Short mmCIF file of N, CA and C in Angstrom, two decimals:
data_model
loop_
_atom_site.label_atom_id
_atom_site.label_comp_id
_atom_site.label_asym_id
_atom_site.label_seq_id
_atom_site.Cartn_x
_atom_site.Cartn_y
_atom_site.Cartn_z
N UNK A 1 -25.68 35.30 68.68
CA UNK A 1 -25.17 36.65 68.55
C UNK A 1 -23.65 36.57 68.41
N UNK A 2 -23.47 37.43 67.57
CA UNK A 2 -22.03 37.09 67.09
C UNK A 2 -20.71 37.91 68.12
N UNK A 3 -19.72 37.36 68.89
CA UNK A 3 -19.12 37.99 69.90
C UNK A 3 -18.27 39.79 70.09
N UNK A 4 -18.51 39.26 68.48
CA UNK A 4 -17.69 41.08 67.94
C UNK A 4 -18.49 42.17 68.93
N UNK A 5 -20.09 41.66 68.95
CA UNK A 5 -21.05 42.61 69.30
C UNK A 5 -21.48 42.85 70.73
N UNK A 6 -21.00 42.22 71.36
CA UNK A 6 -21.54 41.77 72.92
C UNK A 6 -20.54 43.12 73.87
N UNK A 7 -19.19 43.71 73.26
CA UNK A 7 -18.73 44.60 73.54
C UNK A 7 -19.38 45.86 73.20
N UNK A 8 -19.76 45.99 71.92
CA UNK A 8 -19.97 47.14 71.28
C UNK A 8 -21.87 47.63 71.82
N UNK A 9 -22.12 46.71 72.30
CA UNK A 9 -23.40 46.85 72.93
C UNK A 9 -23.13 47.43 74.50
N UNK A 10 -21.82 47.16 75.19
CA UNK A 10 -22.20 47.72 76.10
C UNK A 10 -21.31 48.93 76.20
N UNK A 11 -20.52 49.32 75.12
CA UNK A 11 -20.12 50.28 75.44
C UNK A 11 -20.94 52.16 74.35
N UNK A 12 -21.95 51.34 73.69
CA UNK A 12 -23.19 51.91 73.74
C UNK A 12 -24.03 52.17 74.73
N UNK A 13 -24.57 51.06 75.07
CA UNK A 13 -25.37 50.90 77.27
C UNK A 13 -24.51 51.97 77.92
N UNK A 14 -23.24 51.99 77.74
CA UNK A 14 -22.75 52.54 79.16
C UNK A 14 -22.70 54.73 78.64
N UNK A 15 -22.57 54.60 77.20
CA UNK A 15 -22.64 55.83 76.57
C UNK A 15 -24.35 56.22 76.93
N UNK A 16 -25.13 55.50 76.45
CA UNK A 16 -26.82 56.26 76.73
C UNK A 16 -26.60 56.11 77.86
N UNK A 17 -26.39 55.34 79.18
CA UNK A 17 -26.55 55.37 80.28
C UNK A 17 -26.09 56.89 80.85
N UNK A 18 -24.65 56.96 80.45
CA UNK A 18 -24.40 58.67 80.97
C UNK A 18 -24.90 59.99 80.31
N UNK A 19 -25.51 59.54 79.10
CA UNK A 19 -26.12 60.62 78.76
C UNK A 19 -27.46 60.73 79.27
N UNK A 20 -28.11 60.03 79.80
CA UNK A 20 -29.66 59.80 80.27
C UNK A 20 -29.27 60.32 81.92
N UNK A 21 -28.10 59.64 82.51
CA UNK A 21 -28.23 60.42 83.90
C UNK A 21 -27.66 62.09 84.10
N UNK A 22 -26.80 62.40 83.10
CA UNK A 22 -26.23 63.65 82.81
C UNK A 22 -27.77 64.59 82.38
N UNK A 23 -28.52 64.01 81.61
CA UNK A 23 -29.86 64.91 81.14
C UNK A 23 -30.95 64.94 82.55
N UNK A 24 -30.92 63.58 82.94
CA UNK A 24 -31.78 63.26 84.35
C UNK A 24 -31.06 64.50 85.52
N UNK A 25 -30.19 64.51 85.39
CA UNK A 25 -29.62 65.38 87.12
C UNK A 25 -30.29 67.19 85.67
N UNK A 26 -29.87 67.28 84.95
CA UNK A 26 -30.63 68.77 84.43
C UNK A 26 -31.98 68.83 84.72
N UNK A 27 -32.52 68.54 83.90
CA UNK A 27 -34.50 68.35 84.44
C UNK A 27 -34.24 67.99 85.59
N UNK A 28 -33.55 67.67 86.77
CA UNK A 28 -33.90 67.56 88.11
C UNK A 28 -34.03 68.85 88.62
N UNK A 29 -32.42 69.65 88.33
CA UNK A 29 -32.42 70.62 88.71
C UNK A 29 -33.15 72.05 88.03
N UNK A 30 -33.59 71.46 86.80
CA UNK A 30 -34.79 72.65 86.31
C UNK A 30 -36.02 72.99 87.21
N UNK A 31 -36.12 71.44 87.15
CA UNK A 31 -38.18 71.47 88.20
C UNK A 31 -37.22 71.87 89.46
N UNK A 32 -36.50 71.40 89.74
CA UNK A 32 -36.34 72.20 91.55
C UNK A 32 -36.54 73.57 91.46
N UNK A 33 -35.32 74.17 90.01
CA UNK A 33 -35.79 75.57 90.31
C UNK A 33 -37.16 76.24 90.26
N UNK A 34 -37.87 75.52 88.96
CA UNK A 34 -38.96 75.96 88.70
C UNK A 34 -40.16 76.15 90.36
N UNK A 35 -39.83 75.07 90.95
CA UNK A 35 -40.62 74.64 92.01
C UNK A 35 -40.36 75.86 92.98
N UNK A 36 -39.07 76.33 93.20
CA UNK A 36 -38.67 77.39 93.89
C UNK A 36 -38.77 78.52 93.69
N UNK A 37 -39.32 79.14 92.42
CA UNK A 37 -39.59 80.20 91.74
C UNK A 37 -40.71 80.32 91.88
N UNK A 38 -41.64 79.46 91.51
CA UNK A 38 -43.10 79.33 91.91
C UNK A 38 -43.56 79.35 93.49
N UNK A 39 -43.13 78.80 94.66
CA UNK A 39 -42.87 78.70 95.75
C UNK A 39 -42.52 80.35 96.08
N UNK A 40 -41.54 81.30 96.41
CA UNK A 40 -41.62 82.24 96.24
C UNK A 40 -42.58 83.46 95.64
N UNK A 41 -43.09 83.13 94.36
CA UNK A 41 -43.59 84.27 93.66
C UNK A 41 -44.79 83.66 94.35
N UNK A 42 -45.40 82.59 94.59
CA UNK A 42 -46.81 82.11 95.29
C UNK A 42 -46.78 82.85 96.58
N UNK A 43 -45.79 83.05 97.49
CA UNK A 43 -45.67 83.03 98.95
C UNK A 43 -45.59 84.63 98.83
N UNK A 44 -44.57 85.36 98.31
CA UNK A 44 -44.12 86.69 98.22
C UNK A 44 -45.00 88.05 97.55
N UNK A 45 -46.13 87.18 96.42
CA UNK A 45 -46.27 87.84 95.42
C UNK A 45 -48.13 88.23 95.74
N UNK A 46 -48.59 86.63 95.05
CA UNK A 46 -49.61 86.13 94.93
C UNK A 46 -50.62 86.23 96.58
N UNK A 47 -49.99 85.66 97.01
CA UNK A 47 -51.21 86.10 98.65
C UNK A 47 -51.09 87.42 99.34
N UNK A 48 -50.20 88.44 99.34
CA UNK A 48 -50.37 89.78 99.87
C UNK A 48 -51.55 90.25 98.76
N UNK A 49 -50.99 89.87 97.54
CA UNK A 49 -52.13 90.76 96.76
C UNK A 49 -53.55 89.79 96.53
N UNK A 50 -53.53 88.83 96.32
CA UNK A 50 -55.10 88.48 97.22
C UNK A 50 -55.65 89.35 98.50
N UNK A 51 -55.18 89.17 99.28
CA UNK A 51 -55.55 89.57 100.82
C UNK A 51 -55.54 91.46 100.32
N UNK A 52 -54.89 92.02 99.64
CA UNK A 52 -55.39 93.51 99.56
C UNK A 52 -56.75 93.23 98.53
N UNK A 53 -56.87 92.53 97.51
CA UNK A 53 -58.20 92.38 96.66
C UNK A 53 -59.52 91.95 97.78
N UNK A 54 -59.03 91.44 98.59
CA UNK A 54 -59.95 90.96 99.28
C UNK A 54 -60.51 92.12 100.24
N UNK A 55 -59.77 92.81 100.85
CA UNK A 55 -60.00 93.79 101.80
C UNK A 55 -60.76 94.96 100.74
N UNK A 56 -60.23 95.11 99.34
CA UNK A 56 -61.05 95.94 98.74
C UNK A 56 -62.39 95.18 98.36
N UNK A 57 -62.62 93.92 98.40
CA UNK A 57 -63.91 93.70 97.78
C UNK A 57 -64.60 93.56 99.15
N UNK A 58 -64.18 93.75 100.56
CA UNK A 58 -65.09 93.88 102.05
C UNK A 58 -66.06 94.74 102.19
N UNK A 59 -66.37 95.85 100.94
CA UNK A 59 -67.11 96.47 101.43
C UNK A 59 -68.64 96.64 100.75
N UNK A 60 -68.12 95.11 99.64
CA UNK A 60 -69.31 95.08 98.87
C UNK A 60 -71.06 95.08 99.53
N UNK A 61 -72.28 95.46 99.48
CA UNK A 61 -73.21 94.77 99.81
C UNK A 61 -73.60 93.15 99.73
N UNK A 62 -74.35 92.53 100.52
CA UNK A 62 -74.17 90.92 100.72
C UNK A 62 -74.91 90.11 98.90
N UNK A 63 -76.09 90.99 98.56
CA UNK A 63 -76.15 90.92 96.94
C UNK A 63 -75.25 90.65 95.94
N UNK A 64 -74.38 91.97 96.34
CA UNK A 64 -73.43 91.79 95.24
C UNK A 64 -72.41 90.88 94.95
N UNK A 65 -71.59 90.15 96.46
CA UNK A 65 -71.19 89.47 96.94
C UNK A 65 -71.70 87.98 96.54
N UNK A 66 -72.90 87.88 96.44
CA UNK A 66 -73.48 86.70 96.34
C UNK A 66 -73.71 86.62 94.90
N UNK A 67 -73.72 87.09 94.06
CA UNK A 67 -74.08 87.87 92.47
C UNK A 67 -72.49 86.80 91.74
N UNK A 68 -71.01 87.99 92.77
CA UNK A 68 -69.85 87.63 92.31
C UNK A 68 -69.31 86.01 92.40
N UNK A 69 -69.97 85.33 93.50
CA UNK A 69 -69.91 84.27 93.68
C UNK A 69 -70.51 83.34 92.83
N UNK A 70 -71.93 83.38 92.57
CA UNK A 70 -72.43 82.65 91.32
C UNK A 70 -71.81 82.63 90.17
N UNK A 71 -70.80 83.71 89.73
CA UNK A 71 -71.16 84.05 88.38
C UNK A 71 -68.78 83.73 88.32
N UNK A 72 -68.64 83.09 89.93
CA UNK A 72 -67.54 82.86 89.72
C UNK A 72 -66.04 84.10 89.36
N UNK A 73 -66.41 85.20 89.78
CA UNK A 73 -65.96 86.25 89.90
C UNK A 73 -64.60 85.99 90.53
N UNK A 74 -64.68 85.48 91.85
CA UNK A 74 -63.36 85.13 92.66
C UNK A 74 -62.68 84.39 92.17
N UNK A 75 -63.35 83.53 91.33
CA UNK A 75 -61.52 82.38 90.99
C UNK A 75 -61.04 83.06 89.41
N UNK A 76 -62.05 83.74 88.93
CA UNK A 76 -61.59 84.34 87.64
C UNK A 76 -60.55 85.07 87.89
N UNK A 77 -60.83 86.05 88.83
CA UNK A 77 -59.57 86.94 89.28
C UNK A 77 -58.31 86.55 89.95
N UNK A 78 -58.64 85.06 90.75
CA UNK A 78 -57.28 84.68 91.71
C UNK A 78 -56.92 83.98 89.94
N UNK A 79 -57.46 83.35 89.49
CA UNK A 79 -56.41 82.55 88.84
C UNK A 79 -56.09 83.56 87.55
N UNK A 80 -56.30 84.89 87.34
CA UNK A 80 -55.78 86.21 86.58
C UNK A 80 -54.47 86.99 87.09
N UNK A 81 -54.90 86.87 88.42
CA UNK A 81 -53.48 87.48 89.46
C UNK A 81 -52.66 86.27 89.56
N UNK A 82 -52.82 85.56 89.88
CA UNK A 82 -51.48 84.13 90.03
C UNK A 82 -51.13 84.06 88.58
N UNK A 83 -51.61 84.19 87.64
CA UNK A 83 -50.77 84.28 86.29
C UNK A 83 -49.81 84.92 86.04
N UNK A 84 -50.21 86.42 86.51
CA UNK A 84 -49.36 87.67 86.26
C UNK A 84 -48.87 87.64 87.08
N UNK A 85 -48.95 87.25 88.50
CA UNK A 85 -48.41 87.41 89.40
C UNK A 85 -46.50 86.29 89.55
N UNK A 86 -47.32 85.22 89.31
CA UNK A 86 -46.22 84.39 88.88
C UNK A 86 -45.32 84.67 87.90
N UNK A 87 -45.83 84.89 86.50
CA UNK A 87 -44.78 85.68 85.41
C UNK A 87 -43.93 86.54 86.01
N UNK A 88 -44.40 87.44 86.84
CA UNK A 88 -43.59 88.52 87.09
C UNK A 88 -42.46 88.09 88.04
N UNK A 89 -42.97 87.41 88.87
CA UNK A 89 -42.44 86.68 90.11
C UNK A 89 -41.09 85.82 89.35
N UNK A 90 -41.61 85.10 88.70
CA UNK A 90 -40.27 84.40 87.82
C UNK A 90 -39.01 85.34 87.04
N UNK A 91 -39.74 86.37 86.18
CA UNK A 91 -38.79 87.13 85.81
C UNK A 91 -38.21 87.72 86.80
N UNK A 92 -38.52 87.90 87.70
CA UNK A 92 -38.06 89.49 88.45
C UNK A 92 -37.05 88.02 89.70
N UNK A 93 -37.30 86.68 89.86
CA UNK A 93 -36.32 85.97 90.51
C UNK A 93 -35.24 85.85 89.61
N UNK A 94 -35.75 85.46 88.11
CA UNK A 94 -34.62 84.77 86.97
C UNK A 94 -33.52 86.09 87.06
N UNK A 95 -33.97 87.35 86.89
CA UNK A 95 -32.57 88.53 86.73
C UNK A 95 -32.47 88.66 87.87
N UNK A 96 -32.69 88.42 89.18
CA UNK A 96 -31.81 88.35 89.99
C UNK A 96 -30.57 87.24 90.24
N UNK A 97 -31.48 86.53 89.70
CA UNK A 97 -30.34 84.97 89.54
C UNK A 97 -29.43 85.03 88.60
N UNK A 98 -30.01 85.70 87.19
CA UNK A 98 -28.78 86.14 86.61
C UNK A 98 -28.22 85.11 85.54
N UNK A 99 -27.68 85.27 84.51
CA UNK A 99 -26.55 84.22 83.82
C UNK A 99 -25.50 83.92 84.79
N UNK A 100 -24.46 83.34 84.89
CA UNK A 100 -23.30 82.71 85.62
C UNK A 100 -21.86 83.15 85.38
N UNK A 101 -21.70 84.25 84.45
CA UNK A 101 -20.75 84.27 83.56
C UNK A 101 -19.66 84.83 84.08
#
């Protein structure tokens, strides 16, 4: 290898190197937020309104109950509300959080 190059290689290495940890600390701090947005809208959002769906479906007969269960009724709906529930949950954290400007 010819010596001209043994520089120019690492001051390439040392250029991707800071651009890979400069991009690495962003996606760190994306999934944290993401994780924290989700964390919230899961905790804040998503289980009060389970637990009221639930109290409204208490008064079903044990048939019908058993009907909704076969046919998978309950996770259709939790995982319908944690959708919306989360979307909303994210938007309604993101404008509180705001641009920076």
């Amino acid at each position: 290898m010819p010596a001209f190059l043994i520089p120019l290689i690492e001051v390439c290495g040392a250029a991707l190197s800071r651009l890979f940890f400069t991009r690495a600390g962003q996606w760190l701090l994306t999934a944290l937020l993401f994780l924290g947005i989700q964390f919230g809208s899961q905790k804040f959002i998503v289980e009060p309104a389970l637990s009221a769906i639930q109290s409204a479906f208490g008064g079903l007969s044990a048939d019908t109950v058993a009907w909704m269960a076969y046919l998978n009724v309950d996770r259709s709906i939790t995982i319908i509300l944690s959708a919306f529930a989360s979307a909303a949950g994210s938007r309604m954290i993101l404008k509180r959080i705001g641009p920076k400007s």
